[in-house]
Structures are given as structure tokens and as C-alpha cells.
mmCIF file of C-alpha atoms in Angstrom:
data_model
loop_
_atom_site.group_PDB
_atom_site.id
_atom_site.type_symbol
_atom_site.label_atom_id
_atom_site.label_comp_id
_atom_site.label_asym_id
_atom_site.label_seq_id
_atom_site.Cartn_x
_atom_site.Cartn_y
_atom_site.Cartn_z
ATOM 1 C CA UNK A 1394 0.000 0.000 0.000
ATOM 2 C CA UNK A 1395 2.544 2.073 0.442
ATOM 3 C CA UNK A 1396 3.726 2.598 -3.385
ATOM 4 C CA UNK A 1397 0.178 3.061 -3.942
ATOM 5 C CA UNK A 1398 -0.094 6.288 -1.615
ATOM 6 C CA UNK A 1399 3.163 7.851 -2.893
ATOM 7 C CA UNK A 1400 1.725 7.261 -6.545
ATOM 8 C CA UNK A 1401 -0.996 8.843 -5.798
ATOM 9 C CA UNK A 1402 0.777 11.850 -3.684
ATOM 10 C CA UNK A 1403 3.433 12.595 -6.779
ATOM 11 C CA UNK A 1404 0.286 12.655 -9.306
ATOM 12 C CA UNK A 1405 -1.857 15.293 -6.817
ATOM 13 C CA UNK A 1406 1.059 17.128 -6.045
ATOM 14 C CA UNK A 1407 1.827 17.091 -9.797
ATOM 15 C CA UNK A 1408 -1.932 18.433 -10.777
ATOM 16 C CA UNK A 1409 -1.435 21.352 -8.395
ATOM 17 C CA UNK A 1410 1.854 22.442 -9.911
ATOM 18 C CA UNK A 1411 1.027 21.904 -13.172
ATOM 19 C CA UNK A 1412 -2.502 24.058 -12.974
ATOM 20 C CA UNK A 1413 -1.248 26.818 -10.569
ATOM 21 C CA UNK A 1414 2.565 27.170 -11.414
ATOM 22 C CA UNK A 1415 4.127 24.788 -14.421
ATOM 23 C CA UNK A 1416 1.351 25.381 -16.885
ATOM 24 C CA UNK A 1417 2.933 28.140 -19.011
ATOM 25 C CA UNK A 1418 5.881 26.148 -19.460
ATOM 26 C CA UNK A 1419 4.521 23.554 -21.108
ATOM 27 C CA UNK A 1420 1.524 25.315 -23.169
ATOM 28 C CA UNK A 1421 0.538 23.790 -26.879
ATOM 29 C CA UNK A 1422 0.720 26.184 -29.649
ATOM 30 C CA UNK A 1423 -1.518 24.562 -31.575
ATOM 31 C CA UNK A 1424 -4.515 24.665 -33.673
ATOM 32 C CA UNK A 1425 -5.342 21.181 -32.040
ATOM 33 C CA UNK A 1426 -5.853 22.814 -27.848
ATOM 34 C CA UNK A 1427 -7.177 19.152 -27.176
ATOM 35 C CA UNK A 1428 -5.686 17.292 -24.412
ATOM 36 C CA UNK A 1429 -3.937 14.450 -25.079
ATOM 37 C CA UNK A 1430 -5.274 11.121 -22.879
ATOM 38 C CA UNK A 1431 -2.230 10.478 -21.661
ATOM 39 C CA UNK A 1432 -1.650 14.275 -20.240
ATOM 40 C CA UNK A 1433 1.469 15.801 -19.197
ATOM 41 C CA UNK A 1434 0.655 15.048 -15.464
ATOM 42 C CA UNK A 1435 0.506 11.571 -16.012
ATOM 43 C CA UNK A 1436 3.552 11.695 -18.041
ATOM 44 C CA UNK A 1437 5.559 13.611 -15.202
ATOM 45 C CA UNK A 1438 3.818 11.311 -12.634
ATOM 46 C CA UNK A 1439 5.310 8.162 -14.516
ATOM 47 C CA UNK A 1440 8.394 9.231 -15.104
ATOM 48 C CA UNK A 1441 9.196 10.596 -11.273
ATOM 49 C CA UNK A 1442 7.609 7.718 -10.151
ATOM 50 C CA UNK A 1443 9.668 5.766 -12.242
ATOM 51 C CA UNK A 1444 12.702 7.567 -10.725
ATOM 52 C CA UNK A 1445 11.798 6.920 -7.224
ATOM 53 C CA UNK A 1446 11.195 3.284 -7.750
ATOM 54 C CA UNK A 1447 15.163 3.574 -9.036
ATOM 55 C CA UNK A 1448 14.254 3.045 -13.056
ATOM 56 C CA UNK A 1449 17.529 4.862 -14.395
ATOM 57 C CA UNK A 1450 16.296 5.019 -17.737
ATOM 58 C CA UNK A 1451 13.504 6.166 -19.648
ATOM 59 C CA UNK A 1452 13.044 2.521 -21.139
ATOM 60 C CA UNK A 1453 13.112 0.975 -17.981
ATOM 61 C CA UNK A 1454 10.283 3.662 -16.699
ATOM 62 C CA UNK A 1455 8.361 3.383 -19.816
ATOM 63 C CA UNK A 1456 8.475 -1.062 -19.385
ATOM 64 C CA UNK A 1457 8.009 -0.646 -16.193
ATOM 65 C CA UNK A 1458 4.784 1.394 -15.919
ATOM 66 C CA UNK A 1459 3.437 -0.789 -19.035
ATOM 67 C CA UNK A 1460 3.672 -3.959 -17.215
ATOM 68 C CA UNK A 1461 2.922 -2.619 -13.795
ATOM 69 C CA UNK A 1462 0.930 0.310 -13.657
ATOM 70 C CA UNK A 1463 -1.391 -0.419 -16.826
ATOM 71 C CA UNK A 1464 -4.334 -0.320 -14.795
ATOM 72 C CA UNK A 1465 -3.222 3.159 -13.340
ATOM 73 C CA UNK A 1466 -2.395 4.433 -16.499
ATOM 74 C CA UNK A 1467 -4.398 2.817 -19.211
ATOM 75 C CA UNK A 1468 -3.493 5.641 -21.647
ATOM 76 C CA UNK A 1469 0.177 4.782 -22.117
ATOM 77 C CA UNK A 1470 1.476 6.068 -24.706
ATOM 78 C CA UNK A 1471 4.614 4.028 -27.049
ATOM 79 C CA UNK A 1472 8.092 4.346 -26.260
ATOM 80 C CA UNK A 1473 8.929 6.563 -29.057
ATOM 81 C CA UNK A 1474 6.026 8.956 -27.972
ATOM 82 C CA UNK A 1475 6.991 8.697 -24.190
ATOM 83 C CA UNK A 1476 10.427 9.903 -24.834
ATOM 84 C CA UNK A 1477 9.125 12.638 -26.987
ATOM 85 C CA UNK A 1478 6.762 14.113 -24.628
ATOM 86 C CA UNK A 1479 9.218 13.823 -22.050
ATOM 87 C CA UNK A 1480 12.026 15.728 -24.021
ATOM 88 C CA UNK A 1481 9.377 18.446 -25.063
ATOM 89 C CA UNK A 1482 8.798 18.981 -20.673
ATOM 90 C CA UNK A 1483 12.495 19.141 -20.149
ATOM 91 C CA UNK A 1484 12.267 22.939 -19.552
ATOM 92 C CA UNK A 1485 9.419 22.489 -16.768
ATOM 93 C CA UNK A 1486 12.295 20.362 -14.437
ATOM 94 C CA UNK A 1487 14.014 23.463 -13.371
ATOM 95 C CA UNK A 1488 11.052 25.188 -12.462
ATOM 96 C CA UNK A 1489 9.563 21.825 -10.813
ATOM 97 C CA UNK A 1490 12.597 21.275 -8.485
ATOM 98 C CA UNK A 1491 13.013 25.497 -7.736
ATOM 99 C CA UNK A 1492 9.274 25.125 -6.162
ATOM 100 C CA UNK A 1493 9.915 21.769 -4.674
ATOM 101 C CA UNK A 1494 13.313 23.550 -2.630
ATOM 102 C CA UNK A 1495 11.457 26.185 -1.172
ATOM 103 C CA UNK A 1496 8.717 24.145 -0.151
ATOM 104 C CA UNK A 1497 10.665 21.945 1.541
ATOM 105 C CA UNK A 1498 13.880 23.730 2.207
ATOM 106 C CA UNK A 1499 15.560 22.511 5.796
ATOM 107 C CA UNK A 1500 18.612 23.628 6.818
ATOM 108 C CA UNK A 1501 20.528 20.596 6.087
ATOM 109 C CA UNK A 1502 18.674 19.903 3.240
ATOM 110 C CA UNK A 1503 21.907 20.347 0.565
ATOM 111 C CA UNK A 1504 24.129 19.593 3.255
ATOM 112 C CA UNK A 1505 25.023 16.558 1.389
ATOM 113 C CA UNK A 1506 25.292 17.228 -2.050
ATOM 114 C CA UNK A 1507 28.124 16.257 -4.488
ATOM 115 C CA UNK A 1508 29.404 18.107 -7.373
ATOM 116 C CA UNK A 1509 30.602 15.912 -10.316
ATOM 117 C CA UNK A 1510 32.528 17.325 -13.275
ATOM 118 C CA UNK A 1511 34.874 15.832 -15.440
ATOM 119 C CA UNK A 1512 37.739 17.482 -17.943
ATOM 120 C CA UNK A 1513 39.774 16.279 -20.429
ATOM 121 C CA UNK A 1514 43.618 15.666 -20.324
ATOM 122 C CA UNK A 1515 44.838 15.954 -23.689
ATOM 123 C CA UNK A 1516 47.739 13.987 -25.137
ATOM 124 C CA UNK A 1517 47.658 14.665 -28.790
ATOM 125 C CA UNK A 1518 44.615 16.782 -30.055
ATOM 126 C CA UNK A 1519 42.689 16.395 -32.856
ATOM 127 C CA UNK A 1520 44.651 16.059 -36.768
ATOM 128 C CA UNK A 1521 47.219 13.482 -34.575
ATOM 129 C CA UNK A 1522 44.511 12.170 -32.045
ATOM 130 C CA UNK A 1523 44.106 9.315 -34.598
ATOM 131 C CA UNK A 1524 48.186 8.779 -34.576
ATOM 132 C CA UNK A 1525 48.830 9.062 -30.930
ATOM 133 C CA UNK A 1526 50.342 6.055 -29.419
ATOM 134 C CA UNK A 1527 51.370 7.520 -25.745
ATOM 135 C CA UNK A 1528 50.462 5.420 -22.587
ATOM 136 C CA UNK A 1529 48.183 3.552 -24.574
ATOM 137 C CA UNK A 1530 47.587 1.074 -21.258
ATOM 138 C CA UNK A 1531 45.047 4.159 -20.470
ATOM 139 C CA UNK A 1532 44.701 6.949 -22.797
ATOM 140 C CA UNK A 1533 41.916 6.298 -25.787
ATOM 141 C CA UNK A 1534 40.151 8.114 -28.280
ATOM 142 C CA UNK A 1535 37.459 10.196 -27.080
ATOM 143 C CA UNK A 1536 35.286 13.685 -27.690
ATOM 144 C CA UNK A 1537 35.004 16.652 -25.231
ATOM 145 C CA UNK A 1538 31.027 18.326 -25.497
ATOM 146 C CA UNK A 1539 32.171 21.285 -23.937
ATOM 147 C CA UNK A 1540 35.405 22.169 -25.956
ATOM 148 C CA UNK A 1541 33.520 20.661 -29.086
ATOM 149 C CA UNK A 1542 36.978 18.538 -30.381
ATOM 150 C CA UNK A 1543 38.454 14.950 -30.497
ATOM 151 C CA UNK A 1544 41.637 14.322 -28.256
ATOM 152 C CA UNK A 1545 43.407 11.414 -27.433
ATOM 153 C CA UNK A 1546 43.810 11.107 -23.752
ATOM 154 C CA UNK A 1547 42.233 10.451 -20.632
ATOM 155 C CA UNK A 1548 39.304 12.096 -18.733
ATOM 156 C CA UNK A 1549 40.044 13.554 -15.283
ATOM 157 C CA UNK A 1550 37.390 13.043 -12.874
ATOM 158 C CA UNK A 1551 36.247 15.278 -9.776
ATOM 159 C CA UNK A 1552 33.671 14.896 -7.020
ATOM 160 C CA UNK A 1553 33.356 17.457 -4.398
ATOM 161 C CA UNK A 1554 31.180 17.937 -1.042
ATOM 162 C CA UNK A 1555 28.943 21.221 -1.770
ATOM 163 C CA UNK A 1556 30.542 23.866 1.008
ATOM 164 C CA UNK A 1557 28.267 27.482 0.574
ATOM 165 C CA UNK A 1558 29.734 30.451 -0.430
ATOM 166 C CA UNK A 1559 33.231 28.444 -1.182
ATOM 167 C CA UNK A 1560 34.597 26.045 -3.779
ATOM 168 C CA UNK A 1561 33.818 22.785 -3.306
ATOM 169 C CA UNK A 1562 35.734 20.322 -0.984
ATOM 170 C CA UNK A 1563 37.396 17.710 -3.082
ATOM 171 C CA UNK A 1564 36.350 13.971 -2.150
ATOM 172 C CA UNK A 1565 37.263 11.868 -5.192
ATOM 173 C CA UNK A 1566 39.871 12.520 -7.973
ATOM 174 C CA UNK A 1567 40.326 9.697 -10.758
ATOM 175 C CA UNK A 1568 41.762 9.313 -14.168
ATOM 176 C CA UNK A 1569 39.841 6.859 -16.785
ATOM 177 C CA UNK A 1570 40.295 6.671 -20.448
ATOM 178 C CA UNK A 1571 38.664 9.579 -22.840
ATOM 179 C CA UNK A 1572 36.517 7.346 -24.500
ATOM 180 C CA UNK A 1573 35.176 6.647 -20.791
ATOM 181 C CA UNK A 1574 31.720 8.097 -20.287
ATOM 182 C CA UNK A 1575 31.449 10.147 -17.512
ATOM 183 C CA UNK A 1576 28.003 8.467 -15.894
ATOM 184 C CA UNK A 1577 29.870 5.348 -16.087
ATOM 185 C CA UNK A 1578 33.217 6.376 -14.885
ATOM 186 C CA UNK A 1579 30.709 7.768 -11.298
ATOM 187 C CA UNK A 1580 29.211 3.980 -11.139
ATOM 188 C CA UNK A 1581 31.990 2.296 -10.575
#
């Protein structure tokens, strides 16, 4: 009974945001102002649901409310739709989780937070990335997002304990290959 009541919490607590404070985030400009069966409640509801019952991925929450939550949600929509819908609400998050901190804001509430970031350590870049033969035990191929280029090298990785109005305090330092992802590299 219990995941039953904090289903039914997330989705009430979800209608109230989304008619009093999310709605103009996530308005249809369309000649078509129907609303879809499966509405964007639902589809947040699902998906944070989905999240607290520790579905990492949006195929895992998509299975997962198909084969268990039909009867809740007898509107499903497919896969390919889910993800759509869910990518088209990606700028109501922000907003979501601002309200959610200052309703519930405690004074220890981001006591623990980490900080992850990662940065590349480049050994040859780009025209001689392909080339590169250096510490080749480690260092791989690999693309940096932020500096838009291919290096060969490694990735340094960082996580830090939050500390207000300071830099972060440094808990974990490693070193994987580039062509490391960073969510995988944070697994481990």
C-alpha cells in the first residue's frame, strides 16, 4: 500500500503544480488545444515515479509502468512517444525542483550534495589524435562536449562535497580513459 499512496501523492502534487505554477511552461501552440489522454501530469507522474522506484532510464520507466501500472495508467502512450513528450517537458524540471526547494527547504537539506565534473587531459589533439600512441595502457580516443573537439587522452574526474559560499571540498579525484563516459566512470 505504500507505493500506492506515494503514486498517488506525486500525481496530486503534480496536478497542483502543473494548474497553478508549471502550466505556461509547457503550453501547446496549436490549432489542435485538445488534451492528449495520456496528459502531461501523467507523463511527469510516470516518469518521477519511475525515478523513485530507481528506473535509471527512460526505457526501464516506460516497461516498467506498461507492465505494472497499466491499470493506473491505461493511456500509455509508445516508447517513441513517451520519450518525446518527455524531451518536449524538459524545460518544466528546473522550475519543478526550484518550487519543490522552497517548499521543503531545511537547513541541512543540501548539506550533502556532491558536485561531479569531469575534464579532459589531452595527449595529442585532434589532426594526430588518430596517430597518438602515448600510454596507450590508459589513454583512448574520445570527444570533449564542452570544448567541441576529439583528443586522445584520458578524462580527469572530480567529485566534491557542496561547502556554501566556497569552492567545493574535493572527495574523489580519478583518471579513466577519454573514451570513458562520464556516468559510467561515477558507477563504478
Amino acid at each position: 500500500m505504500d507505493w500506492q499512496y506515494t503514486l498517488i501523492s506525486l500525481y496530486l502534487y503534480l496536478c497542483t503544480q502543473h494548474h497553478t505554477k508549471l502550466a505556461p511552461y509547457v503550453m501547446r501552440f496549436s490549432n489542435n488545444d485538445r488534451e492528449p489522454q495520456f496528459t502531461d501530469t501523467e507523463l511527469l507522474t510516470v516518469y518521477l515515479f519511475g525515478l523513485i522506484r530507481k528506473r535509471t532510464s527512460l526505457r526501464e520507466i516506460h516497461d516498467y509502468t506498461r507492465d505494472h501500472l497499466a491499470d493506473w495508467f491505461p493511456d500509455l502512450i509508445s516508447y517513441g512517444g513517451f520519450v518525446q513528450r518527455r524531451n518536449r517537458l524538459c524545460d518544466l524540471f528546473p522550475v519543478l525542483i526550484d518550487q519543490v526547494l522552497s517548499e521543503y527547504r531545511t537547513p541541512d537539506l543540501l548539506k550533502d550534495v556532491r558536485i561531479i565534473d569531469s575534464m579532459p587531459i589531452v595527449m595529442a589533439s585532434q589532426r594526430r589524435a588518430s596517430q597518438a600512441s602515448v600510454a596507450q595502457e590508459l589513454a583512448q580516443k574520445g570527444y570533449c562536449a564542452s570544448k567541441q573537439m576529439y583528443y586522445y587522452g584520458v578524462k580527469l574526474h572530480l567529485v566534491g562535497q557542496r561547502r556554501a559560499g566556497t569552492m567545493p571540498l574535493p572527495e574523489y579525484i580519478g583518471v579513466t580513459s577519454a573514451a570513458e563516459h562520464d556516468l559510467s566512470a561515477f558507477r563504478c
